[in-house]
mmCIF file of C-alpha atoms in Angstrom:
data_model
loop_
_atom_site.group_PDB
_atom_site.id
_atom_site.type_symbol
_atom_site.label_atom_id
_atom_site.label_comp_id
_atom_site.label_asym_id
_atom_site.label_seq_id
_atom_site.Cartn_x
_atom_site.Cartn_y
_atom_site.Cartn_z
ATOM 1 C CA MET A 27 206.408 123.794 168.921
ATOM 2 C CA ASN A 28 203.472 122.418 166.962
ATOM 3 C CA PRO A 29 202.984 118.876 168.339
ATOM 4 C CA ASN A 30 201.650 117.731 164.964
ATOM 5 C CA LEU A 31 205.192 118.013 163.601
ATOM 6 C CA ASP A 32 206.024 114.881 165.580
ATOM 7 C CA LYS A 33 203.503 112.931 163.508
ATOM 8 C CA LEU A 34 205.411 113.477 160.262
ATOM 9 C CA HIS A 35 207.235 110.502 158.771
ATOM 10 C CA PRO A 36 210.732 110.801 157.324
ATOM 11 C CA TYR A 37 210.585 111.734 153.657
ATOM 12 C CA PRO A 38 211.214 108.770 151.281
ATOM 13 C CA PHE A 39 214.587 110.108 150.184
ATOM 14 C CA GLU A 40 215.707 110.439 153.802
ATOM 15 C CA LYS A 41 214.823 106.770 154.244
ATOM 16 C CA LEU A 42 216.767 105.995 151.082
ATOM 17 C CA ARG A 43 219.868 107.741 152.445
ATOM 18 C CA GLU A 44 219.589 105.640 155.585
ATOM 19 C CA LEU A 45 219.172 102.483 153.495
ATOM 20 C CA PHE A 46 222.323 103.309 151.542
ATOM 21 C CA ALA A 47 224.349 104.289 154.610
ATOM 22 C CA GLY A 48 227.685 102.482 154.641
ATOM 23 C CA VAL A 49 227.300 101.260 151.056
ATOM 24 C CA THR A 50 230.039 102.057 148.536
ATOM 25 C CA PRO A 51 228.585 101.727 145.032
ATOM 26 C CA ASN A 52 230.562 99.990 142.306
ATOM 27 C CA PRO A 53 233.245 102.569 141.342
ATOM 28 C CA ALA A 54 233.624 101.059 137.879
ATOM 29 C CA LEU A 55 230.152 102.302 136.898
ATOM 30 C CA ALA A 56 228.960 105.886 136.643
ATOM 31 C CA PRO A 57 226.023 106.651 138.933
ATOM 32 C CA ILE A 58 222.537 106.695 137.415
ATOM 33 C CA SER A 59 219.557 107.791 139.472
ATOM 34 C CA LEU A 60 216.020 106.660 138.705
ATOM 35 C CA GLY A 61 215.004 107.542 142.238
ATOM 36 C CA ILE A 62 213.834 111.160 142.146
ATOM 37 C CA GLY A 63 211.039 112.332 139.861
ATOM 38 C CA GLU A 64 212.939 115.408 138.706
ATOM 39 C CA PRO A 65 212.651 116.124 134.960
ATOM 40 C CA LYS A 66 216.041 116.045 133.225
ATOM 41 C CA HIS A 67 215.077 116.998 129.680
ATOM 42 C CA PRO A 68 216.411 120.418 128.612
ATOM 43 C CA THR A 69 214.305 123.479 129.331
ATOM 44 C CA PRO A 70 212.959 124.881 126.028
ATOM 45 C CA PRO A 71 215.029 127.926 124.981
ATOM 46 C CA PHE A 72 211.961 130.091 124.361
ATOM 47 C CA ILE A 73 210.990 129.763 128.042
ATOM 48 C CA GLU A 74 214.485 130.710 129.161
ATOM 49 C CA LYS A 75 214.370 133.692 126.813
ATOM 50 C CA ALA A 76 210.994 134.826 128.185
ATOM 51 C CA LEU A 77 212.381 134.581 131.713
ATOM 52 C CA MET A 78 215.446 136.671 130.910
ATOM 53 C CA HIS A 79 213.433 139.305 129.065
ATOM 54 C CA ALA A 80 211.210 139.785 132.104
ATOM 55 C CA VAL A 81 213.899 140.572 134.697
ATOM 56 C CA ALA A 82 212.662 144.151 135.006
ATOM 57 C CA GLY A 83 209.698 142.658 136.862
ATOM 58 C CA LEU A 84 211.950 142.098 139.875
ATOM 59 C CA SER A 85 211.440 145.755 140.787
ATOM 60 C CA SER A 86 207.763 145.180 141.672
ATOM 61 C CA TYR A 87 205.944 143.238 144.361
ATOM 62 C CA PRO A 88 203.744 140.551 142.787
ATOM 63 C CA SER A 89 200.078 140.242 143.685
ATOM 64 C CA THR A 90 198.887 136.991 145.221
ATOM 65 C CA ILE A 91 196.206 136.550 142.566
ATOM 66 C CA GLY A 92 198.753 136.819 139.766
ATOM 67 C CA SER A 93 198.667 138.892 136.607
ATOM 68 C CA GLU A 94 195.609 138.989 134.375
ATOM 69 C CA PRO A 95 197.620 137.804 131.326
ATOM 70 C CA LEU A 96 198.858 134.726 133.207
ATOM 71 C CA ARG A 97 195.406 133.782 134.487
ATOM 72 C CA ALA A 98 194.031 134.274 130.963
ATOM 73 C CA ALA A 99 196.789 132.052 129.515
ATOM 74 C CA ILE A 100 195.960 129.296 132.013
ATOM 75 C CA ALA A 101 192.243 129.589 131.244
ATOM 76 C CA LEU A 102 192.938 129.242 127.513
ATOM 77 C CA TRP A 103 195.128 126.204 128.120
ATOM 78 C CA LEU A 104 192.431 124.512 130.209
ATOM 79 C CA GLU A 105 189.862 125.229 127.511
ATOM 80 C CA ARG A 106 192.078 123.780 124.756
ATOM 81 C CA ARG A 107 193.324 120.795 126.724
ATOM 82 C CA TYR A 108 190.061 119.596 128.238
ATOM 83 C CA GLY A 109 187.407 120.929 125.895
ATOM 84 C CA ILE A 110 185.615 122.768 128.680
ATOM 85 C CA PRO A 111 183.956 126.198 128.579
ATOM 86 C CA PRO A 112 186.269 129.069 129.556
ATOM 87 C CA LEU A 113 186.806 129.434 133.293
ATOM 88 C CA ASP A 114 186.547 132.918 134.785
ATOM 89 C CA PRO A 115 190.196 133.946 135.288
ATOM 90 C CA ALA A 116 189.187 136.401 138.010
ATOM 91 C CA THR A 117 187.418 133.921 140.287
ATOM 92 C CA MET A 118 188.367 130.381 139.247
ATOM 93 C CA ILE A 119 192.131 130.432 138.578
ATOM 94 C CA LEU A 120 195.047 131.134 140.890
ATOM 95 C CA PRO A 121 198.746 130.889 139.906
ATOM 96 C CA VAL A 122 200.885 129.168 142.555
ATOM 97 C CA ASN A 123 204.557 128.485 143.160
ATOM 98 C CA GLY A 124 204.408 124.904 141.952
ATOM 99 C CA SER A 125 201.709 122.366 142.735
ATOM 100 C CA ARG A 126 203.543 121.003 145.788
ATOM 101 C CA GLU A 127 203.142 124.067 148.018
ATOM 102 C CA ALA A 128 199.548 124.567 146.908
ATOM 103 C CA LEU A 129 198.630 120.936 147.571
ATOM 104 C CA PHE A 130 200.012 121.389 151.060
ATOM 105 C CA ALA A 131 198.308 124.734 151.612
ATOM 106 C CA ILE A 132 194.826 123.677 150.487
ATOM 107 C CA ALA A 133 194.400 121.477 153.565
ATOM 108 C CA HIS A 134 194.936 124.488 155.836
ATOM 109 C CA ALA A 135 192.273 126.437 153.979
ATOM 110 C CA VAL A 136 189.744 123.576 153.897
ATOM 111 C CA ILE A 137 190.060 121.656 157.164
ATOM 112 C CA ASP A 138 187.848 122.699 160.060
ATOM 113 C CA ALA A 139 189.792 121.221 162.973
ATOM 114 C CA GLY A 140 186.958 122.173 165.310
ATOM 115 C CA ARG A 141 184.748 119.434 163.887
ATOM 116 C CA PRO A 142 185.079 115.980 165.487
ATOM 117 C CA ASP A 143 187.889 113.791 164.145
ATOM 118 C CA PRO A 144 188.410 115.352 160.695
ATOM 119 C CA LEU A 145 189.831 113.043 158.033
ATOM 120 C CA VAL A 146 191.777 113.600 154.820
ATOM 121 C CA LEU A 147 191.462 110.747 152.347
ATOM 122 C CA CYS A 148 194.657 109.891 150.457
ATOM 123 C CA PRO A 149 195.560 107.239 147.883
ATOM 124 C CA ASN A 150 198.041 104.606 149.044
ATOM 125 C CA PRO A 151 200.810 104.715 147.776
ATOM 126 C CA PHE A 152 200.788 108.481 147.640
ATOM 127 C CA TYR A 153 202.677 111.749 147.305
ATOM 128 C CA GLN A 154 203.955 112.405 150.824
ATOM 129 C CA ILE A 155 202.774 116.026 150.872
ATOM 130 C CA TYR A 156 199.164 114.848 151.294
ATOM 131 C CA GLU A 157 199.924 113.150 154.595
ATOM 132 C CA GLY A 158 201.952 116.038 155.992
ATOM 133 C CA ALA A 159 199.288 118.541 154.993
ATOM 134 C CA ALA A 160 196.621 116.500 156.775
ATOM 135 C CA TYR A 161 198.530 116.261 160.046
ATOM 136 C CA LEU A 162 199.615 119.904 160.152
ATOM 137 C CA ALA A 163 196.081 121.092 159.366
ATOM 138 C CA GLY A 164 194.827 119.211 162.429
ATOM 139 C CA ALA A 165 193.314 116.233 160.588
ATOM 140 C CA THR A 166 194.185 112.547 160.270
ATOM 141 C CA PRO A 167 195.025 110.890 156.941
ATOM 142 C CA TYR A 168 192.953 107.887 155.932
ATOM 143 C CA PHE A 169 194.596 105.754 153.260
ATOM 144 C CA VAL A 170 192.765 104.039 150.408
ATOM 145 C CA ASN A 171 194.898 101.261 148.953
ATOM 146 C CA SER A 172 195.530 101.052 145.237
ATOM 147 C CA ASP A 173 194.058 97.950 143.659
ATOM 148 C CA PRO A 174 196.128 96.076 141.023
ATOM 149 C CA ALA A 175 192.871 94.595 139.715
ATOM 150 C CA ARG A 176 191.695 98.178 138.978
ATOM 151 C CA ASN A 177 194.939 99.117 137.211
ATOM 152 C CA PHE A 178 196.164 100.484 140.561
ATOM 153 C CA ALA A 179 193.289 102.942 140.996
ATOM 154 C CA PRO A 180 192.284 103.322 144.672
ATOM 155 C CA ASP A 181 189.367 101.147 145.762
ATOM 156 C CA TYR A 182 186.996 103.788 147.118
ATOM 157 C CA ASN A 183 184.239 101.199 147.489
ATOM 158 C CA ALA A 184 186.226 99.735 150.375
ATOM 159 C CA VAL A 185 185.830 102.912 152.449
ATOM 160 C CA PRO A 186 183.104 102.534 155.141
ATOM 161 C CA ASP A 187 180.270 105.066 155.325
ATOM 162 C CA GLU A 188 181.302 106.086 158.841
ATOM 163 C CA VAL A 189 184.657 107.174 157.403
ATOM 164 C CA TRP A 190 183.136 109.206 154.577
ATOM 165 C CA THR A 191 181.068 111.187 157.088
ATOM 166 C CA ARG A 192 184.289 112.514 158.677
ATOM 167 C CA VAL A 193 186.134 113.283 155.429
ATOM 168 C CA GLN A 194 186.684 117.000 154.760
ATOM 169 C CA LEU A 195 189.275 116.737 151.980
ATOM 170 C CA LEU A 196 190.028 114.070 149.381
ATOM 171 C CA TYR A 197 193.350 114.076 147.555
ATOM 172 C CA VAL A 198 193.181 112.475 144.127
ATOM 173 C CA CYS A 199 196.301 111.956 142.030
ATOM 174 C CA SER A 200 195.466 111.165 138.411
ATOM 175 C CA PRO A 201 197.710 110.254 136.649
ATOM 176 C CA GLY A 202 198.970 108.657 139.804
ATOM 177 C CA ASN A 203 202.361 108.885 141.471
ATOM 178 C CA PRO A 204 203.847 106.266 141.484
ATOM 179 C CA THR A 205 201.396 103.968 139.712
ATOM 180 C CA GLY A 206 200.511 106.016 136.636
ATOM 181 C CA ALA A 207 196.835 105.095 137.066
ATOM 182 C CA VAL A 208 194.240 107.400 135.485
ATOM 183 C CA LEU A 209 190.745 107.610 136.943
ATOM 184 C CA SER A 210 187.883 106.824 134.581
ATOM 185 C CA LEU A 211 184.673 108.810 134.085
ATOM 186 C CA ASP A 212 182.865 106.234 136.242
ATOM 187 C CA ASP A 213 185.439 106.748 138.994
ATOM 188 C CA TRP A 214 184.805 110.483 138.898
ATOM 189 C CA ARG A 215 181.025 109.980 138.881
ATOM 190 C CA GLU A 216 181.390 107.952 142.083
ATOM 191 C CA LEU A 217 183.646 110.524 143.759
ATOM 192 C CA PHE A 218 181.420 113.459 142.833
ATOM 193 C CA ALA A 219 178.402 111.643 144.264
ATOM 194 C CA LEU A 220 180.285 111.008 147.508
ATOM 195 C CA SER A 221 181.383 114.650 147.653
ATOM 196 C CA ASP A 222 177.790 115.801 147.174
ATOM 197 C CA ARG A 223 176.585 113.437 149.885
ATOM 198 C CA HIS A 224 179.237 114.270 152.489
ATOM 199 C CA GLY A 225 180.324 117.784 151.552
ATOM 200 C CA PHE A 226 184.090 117.256 151.248
ATOM 201 C CA VAL A 227 186.404 119.111 148.858
ATOM 202 C CA ILE A 228 188.241 117.169 146.127
ATOM 203 C CA ALA A 229 191.832 118.269 145.465
ATOM 204 C CA ALA A 230 192.835 116.748 142.124
ATOM 205 C CA ASP A 231 196.603 116.581 141.615
ATOM 206 C CA GLU A 232 197.199 116.499 137.840
ATOM 207 C CA CYS A 233 200.858 117.461 137.510
ATOM 208 C CA TYR A 234 201.599 114.388 135.316
ATOM 209 C CA SER A 235 198.693 114.984 132.927
ATOM 210 C CA GLU A 236 200.803 115.833 129.872
ATOM 211 C CA ILE A 237 203.075 112.765 129.905
ATOM 212 C CA TYR A 238 201.373 109.675 128.516
ATOM 213 C CA THR A 239 202.329 106.752 126.301
ATOM 214 C CA GLY A 240 199.127 106.273 124.294
ATOM 215 C CA SER A 241 197.336 108.484 121.817
ATOM 216 C CA THR A 242 194.557 109.652 124.183
ATOM 217 C CA PRO A 243 195.317 112.297 126.830
ATOM 218 C CA PRO A 244 194.358 111.376 130.399
ATOM 219 C CA LEU A 245 190.911 112.439 131.533
ATOM 220 C CA GLY A 246 191.043 115.487 133.783
ATOM 221 C CA ALA A 247 188.847 116.265 136.777
ATOM 222 C CA LEU A 248 187.366 119.442 135.273
ATOM 223 C CA GLU A 249 186.796 117.576 132.020
ATOM 224 C CA ALA A 250 185.005 114.762 133.846
ATOM 225 C CA ALA A 251 182.876 117.229 135.788
ATOM 226 C CA HIS A 252 181.878 119.016 132.596
ATOM 227 C CA GLN A 253 180.985 115.740 130.860
ATOM 228 C CA LEU A 254 178.824 114.807 133.851
ATOM 229 C CA GLY A 255 176.976 118.127 133.782
ATOM 230 C CA ARG A 256 178.694 119.576 136.861
ATOM 231 C CA HIS A 257 179.378 122.947 135.267
ATOM 232 C CA ALA A 258 179.772 124.795 138.585
ATOM 233 C CA TYR A 259 182.622 122.433 139.612
ATOM 234 C CA THR A 260 181.196 122.333 143.120
ATOM 235 C CA ASN A 261 183.805 121.389 145.754
ATOM 236 C CA LEU A 262 186.371 120.560 143.058
ATOM 237 C CA VAL A 263 189.779 122.190 142.639
ATOM 238 C CA VAL A 264 192.550 120.944 140.355
ATOM 239 C CA PHE A 265 196.298 121.468 140.654
ATOM 240 C CA SER A 266 198.681 121.492 137.723
ATOM 241 C CA SER A 267 202.265 122.473 137.069
ATOM 242 C CA LEU A 268 204.777 123.359 134.390
ATOM 243 C CA SER A 269 207.561 121.324 136.018
ATOM 244 C CA LYS A 270 206.961 118.039 134.207
ATOM 245 C CA ARG A 271 205.056 119.423 131.214
ATOM 246 C CA SER A 272 207.686 121.989 130.242
ATOM 247 C CA ASN A 273 210.846 120.762 132.047
ATOM 248 C CA VAL A 274 211.091 123.799 134.331
ATOM 249 C CA PRO A 275 211.050 122.357 137.876
ATOM 250 C CA GLY A 276 213.232 125.221 139.084
ATOM 251 C CA MET A 277 210.652 127.826 138.055
ATOM 252 C CA ARG A 278 208.133 126.534 140.614
ATOM 253 C CA SER A 279 205.144 127.478 138.508
ATOM 254 C CA GLY A 280 201.673 125.969 138.581
ATOM 255 C CA PHE A 281 198.046 126.826 139.160
ATOM 256 C CA VAL A 282 194.900 125.887 141.059
ATOM 257 C CA ALA A 283 191.515 126.106 139.322
ATOM 258 C CA GLY A 284 187.911 125.200 140.047
ATOM 259 C CA ASP A 285 184.997 125.968 142.335
ATOM 260 C CA PRO A 286 184.944 129.778 142.799
ATOM 261 C CA ALA A 287 183.668 129.461 146.362
ATOM 262 C CA VAL A 288 186.650 127.316 147.370
ATOM 263 C CA MET A 289 189.026 129.477 145.335
ATOM 264 C CA LYS A 290 187.838 132.639 147.116
ATOM 265 C CA LYS A 291 188.725 131.172 150.514
ATOM 266 C CA PHE A 292 192.003 129.770 149.205
ATOM 267 C CA LEU A 293 193.000 133.177 147.830
ATOM 268 C CA LEU A 294 192.248 134.731 151.217
ATOM 269 C CA TYR A 295 194.468 132.143 152.905
ATOM 270 C CA ARG A 296 197.302 132.699 150.442
ATOM 271 C CA THR A 297 197.081 136.477 150.783
ATOM 272 C CA TYR A 298 198.157 136.054 154.397
ATOM 273 C CA CYS A 299 200.820 133.363 153.900
ATOM 274 C CA GLY A 300 202.529 135.312 151.103
ATOM 275 C CA GLY A 301 202.371 132.799 148.264
ATOM 276 C CA ALA A 302 202.771 135.228 145.352
ATOM 277 C CA MET A 303 204.593 134.217 142.166
ATOM 278 C CA SER A 304 207.507 136.334 140.932
ATOM 279 C CA PRO A 305 206.600 138.578 137.967
ATOM 280 C CA VAL A 306 209.608 137.132 136.135
ATOM 281 C CA VAL A 307 208.288 133.590 136.524
ATOM 282 C CA GLN A 308 204.806 134.742 135.568
ATOM 283 C CA ALA A 309 206.085 136.091 132.243
ATOM 284 C CA ALA A 310 207.917 132.849 131.437
ATOM 285 C CA SER A 311 204.851 130.853 132.484
ATOM 286 C CA ILE A 312 202.638 132.736 130.022
ATOM 287 C CA ALA A 313 205.003 131.692 127.237
ATOM 288 C CA ALA A 314 205.043 128.055 128.415
ATOM 289 C CA TRP A 315 201.265 127.654 128.767
ATOM 290 C CA GLY A 316 200.786 129.140 125.309
ATOM 291 C CA ASP A 317 202.906 126.592 123.430
ATOM 292 C CA GLU A 318 202.200 122.893 122.805
ATOM 293 C CA ALA A 319 204.991 121.989 120.352
ATOM 294 C CA HIS A 320 207.582 121.641 123.113
ATOM 295 C CA VAL A 321 205.154 119.528 125.150
ATOM 296 C CA GLN A 322 204.722 117.101 122.267
ATOM 297 C CA ASP A 323 208.494 116.888 121.809
ATOM 298 C CA ASN A 324 208.883 116.195 125.524
ATOM 299 C CA ARG A 325 206.163 113.537 125.433
ATOM 300 C CA ASN A 326 207.797 111.834 122.456
ATOM 301 C CA LEU A 327 211.072 111.515 124.379
ATOM 302 C CA TYR A 328 209.264 109.788 127.240
ATOM 303 C CA LYS A 329 207.399 107.519 124.822
ATOM 304 C CA GLU A 330 210.682 106.478 123.238
ATOM 305 C CA LYS A 331 212.179 105.612 126.618
ATOM 306 C CA PHE A 332 209.125 103.695 127.786
ATOM 307 C CA HIS A 333 208.893 101.645 124.600
ATOM 308 C CA LEU A 334 212.615 100.821 124.656
ATOM 309 C CA ILE A 335 213.054 100.186 128.366
ATOM 310 C CA THR A 336 209.850 98.453 129.449
ATOM 311 C CA PRO A 337 210.333 95.317 127.273
ATOM 312 C CA LEU A 338 213.878 94.910 128.620
ATOM 313 C CA LEU A 339 212.777 95.094 132.239
ATOM 314 C CA ARG A 340 209.752 92.874 131.617
ATOM 315 C CA GLU A 341 212.165 89.979 131.052
ATOM 316 C CA VAL A 342 213.319 90.064 134.682
ATOM 317 C CA MET A 343 210.461 91.635 136.687
ATOM 318 C CA ASP A 344 206.729 92.226 136.487
ATOM 319 C CA VAL A 345 206.251 95.660 134.941
ATOM 320 C CA GLU A 346 203.924 97.202 132.368
ATOM 321 C CA LEU A 347 203.511 100.524 130.626
ATOM 322 C CA PRO A 348 201.649 102.962 132.881
ATOM 323 C CA ASP A 349 198.602 104.896 131.726
ATOM 324 C CA ALA A 350 200.562 108.113 132.138
ATOM 325 C CA GLY A 351 203.344 109.797 134.088
ATOM 326 C CA PHE A 352 207.056 109.019 133.868
ATOM 327 C CA TYR A 353 207.350 106.212 136.420
ATOM 328 C CA LEU A 354 207.562 102.447 136.113
ATOM 329 C CA TRP A 355 205.933 100.687 139.077
ATOM 330 C CA ALA A 356 207.573 97.275 139.067
ATOM 331 C CA ASP A 357 206.972 94.148 141.136
ATOM 332 C CA VAL A 358 210.347 92.600 142.041
ATOM 333 C CA ARG A 359 209.163 89.458 143.824
ATOM 334 C CA ARG A 360 210.480 87.326 140.946
ATOM 335 C CA THR A 361 213.986 88.295 142.005
ATOM 336 C CA GLY A 362 213.570 86.815 145.488
ATOM 337 C CA LEU A 363 214.409 90.165 147.093
ATOM 338 C CA SER A 364 212.265 92.648 148.974
ATOM 339 C CA ASP A 365 211.951 96.142 147.556
ATOM 340 C CA THR A 366 214.482 97.525 150.053
ATOM 341 C CA GLU A 367 216.955 94.678 149.502
ATOM 342 C CA PHE A 368 216.617 95.114 145.752
ATOM 343 C CA ALA A 369 217.299 98.852 145.932
ATOM 344 C CA ARG A 370 220.280 98.505 148.275
ATOM 345 C CA ARG A 371 221.996 95.741 146.310
ATOM 346 C CA LEU A 372 221.319 97.371 142.924
ATOM 347 C CA TYR A 373 222.932 100.557 144.209
ATOM 348 C CA ALA A 374 225.910 98.717 145.670
ATOM 349 C CA GLU A 375 226.589 96.410 142.721
ATOM 350 C CA TYR A 376 225.479 98.455 139.694
ATOM 351 C CA ASN A 377 225.378 102.087 140.939
ATOM 352 C CA VAL A 378 221.735 102.555 139.917
ATOM 353 C CA THR A 379 219.296 104.212 142.332
ATOM 354 C CA VAL A 380 215.630 103.216 142.488
ATOM 355 C CA LEU A 381 213.079 103.953 145.208
ATOM 356 C CA PRO A 382 211.561 101.135 147.297
ATOM 357 C CA GLY A 383 207.793 101.134 146.875
ATOM 358 C CA SER A 384 207.168 100.585 150.579
ATOM 359 C CA TYR A 385 208.673 104.046 151.221
ATOM 360 C CA LEU A 386 205.852 105.594 149.186
ATOM 361 C CA ALA A 387 203.031 103.881 151.072
ATOM 362 C CA ARG A 388 201.807 103.212 154.590
ATOM 363 C CA ASP A 389 200.661 100.025 156.258
ATOM 364 C CA ALA A 390 196.874 100.273 155.952
ATOM 365 C CA HIS A 391 194.064 97.736 156.169
ATOM 366 C CA GLY A 392 196.491 94.879 156.764
ATOM 367 C CA THR A 393 198.975 95.583 153.982
ATOM 368 C CA ASN A 394 201.486 97.989 152.498
ATOM 369 C CA PRO A 395 200.536 98.252 148.798
ATOM 370 C CA GLY A 396 204.028 99.447 147.892
ATOM 371 C CA ARG A 397 205.803 96.469 149.404
ATOM 372 C CA ASN A 398 207.857 94.385 146.952
ATOM 373 C CA ARG A 399 207.609 97.102 144.313
ATOM 374 C CA ILE A 400 210.093 99.697 143.151
ATOM 375 C CA ARG A 401 209.538 103.056 141.504
ATOM 376 C CA MET A 402 211.777 103.959 138.593
ATOM 377 C CA ALA A 403 211.643 107.528 137.285
ATOM 378 C CA LEU A 404 212.522 107.545 133.585
ATOM 379 C CA VAL A 405 213.663 111.148 133.709
ATOM 380 C CA ALA A 406 217.195 110.820 132.326
ATOM 381 C CA GLY A 407 218.087 110.901 128.644
ATOM 382 C CA VAL A 408 217.360 107.953 126.371
ATOM 383 C CA ASP A 409 220.929 106.604 126.399
ATOM 384 C CA GLU A 410 221.306 106.907 130.161
ATOM 385 C CA GLY A 411 217.897 105.321 130.687
ATOM 386 C CA LEU A 412 218.833 102.376 128.481
ATOM 387 C CA GLU A 413 222.123 101.984 130.314
ATOM 388 C CA ALA A 414 220.260 101.874 133.628
ATOM 389 C CA ALA A 415 217.805 99.300 132.275
ATOM 390 C CA ASN A 416 220.598 97.079 130.993
ATOM 391 C CA ARG A 417 222.333 97.223 134.367
ATOM 392 C CA ILE A 418 219.089 96.284 136.116
ATOM 393 C CA VAL A 419 218.664 93.317 133.756
ATOM 394 C CA GLN A 420 222.248 92.201 134.450
ATOM 395 C CA PHE A 421 221.646 92.531 138.191
ATOM 396 C CA CYS A 422 218.495 90.417 138.060
ATOM 397 C CA GLN A 423 220.204 87.794 135.908
ATOM 398 C CA SER A 424 223.057 87.616 138.412
ATOM 399 C CA LEU A 425 220.518 86.903 141.148
ATOM 400 C CA ARG A 426 219.277 83.885 139.187
ATOM 401 C CA LYS A 427 222.808 82.553 138.872
ATOM 402 C CA ASP A 428 223.367 82.954 142.608
ATOM 403 C CA SER A 429 220.171 81.115 143.538
#
């Protein structure tokens, strides 16, 4: 067996099951989960209809590169969303079965394990796929801690030069999971300069880009590159998905776009591993990428929840509106409990599931930046989200009475 498999950590939700082992949650309260970032808003009917009308496509093998109409639809969406010149659908866009599998696969296409001590730079806390991809591609993850003073953006200035020289791949998550942090144009200028100097590929995970609480959409990597005059998008590839944007996580539909030289190699890799998207899903994806009304409706639901729930929780813990995404990244030290104690007792006493922040991070540079924080995914409906928030407030108030 591949010895690198032994380097993989248990997935956060496996740790959560272990944490909850032996706990019987309060039977008087219906369970509410804020633990998993799975969209719960209804799938728009027009996407379901497009999927059903395309079932005849099941009779054909799909091509790895995807259909021309789908790649054209993605190119048009990128042009509209980010104000960039049209990308060449033939050489710069590749449909994928959700951003997760592509984010994992890109490391295998990029990493040259024959070079000495290859590194993959990851934010900390982070989406666990980055770490697993690094190990199984024959590299080592190097974690860059998020900095609360920088609105939880990773502090890349803290990375030594001798580390940068070994980096072959940099994962960037903006908007961030779990912090919601969005990188600024200055952040991107710094990262592009480092990429030029050291030759590493930037994999920009942007699957939360369409969920934000303000009036200004988050800056995208391609958008930043264009604004900085990097029109060739050298060593930059972005990953996006319909799962959160359009409430279709079960479709497993996304795309990768960017530097044609990187995309050519990535397509070659995927041709061999068999990562082609079903023609049925491709047809429904064309419909989804071509419509923005349902995205605005979806965004408005999240805005409503954030603006109702955040003030309630702010009374009992340190939490603020994120830049984007659908998570609240809360500091629970005011309660006197650790993140794991908080999650276990909240589940036992109020039947609400949250994810301990330390499960989403690693001990790095003397600290675990997720420790004493919890991640709450505001994915349920407005009423259920409010019910969860009220239970959390009651739980925290009961802790004060006990102290």
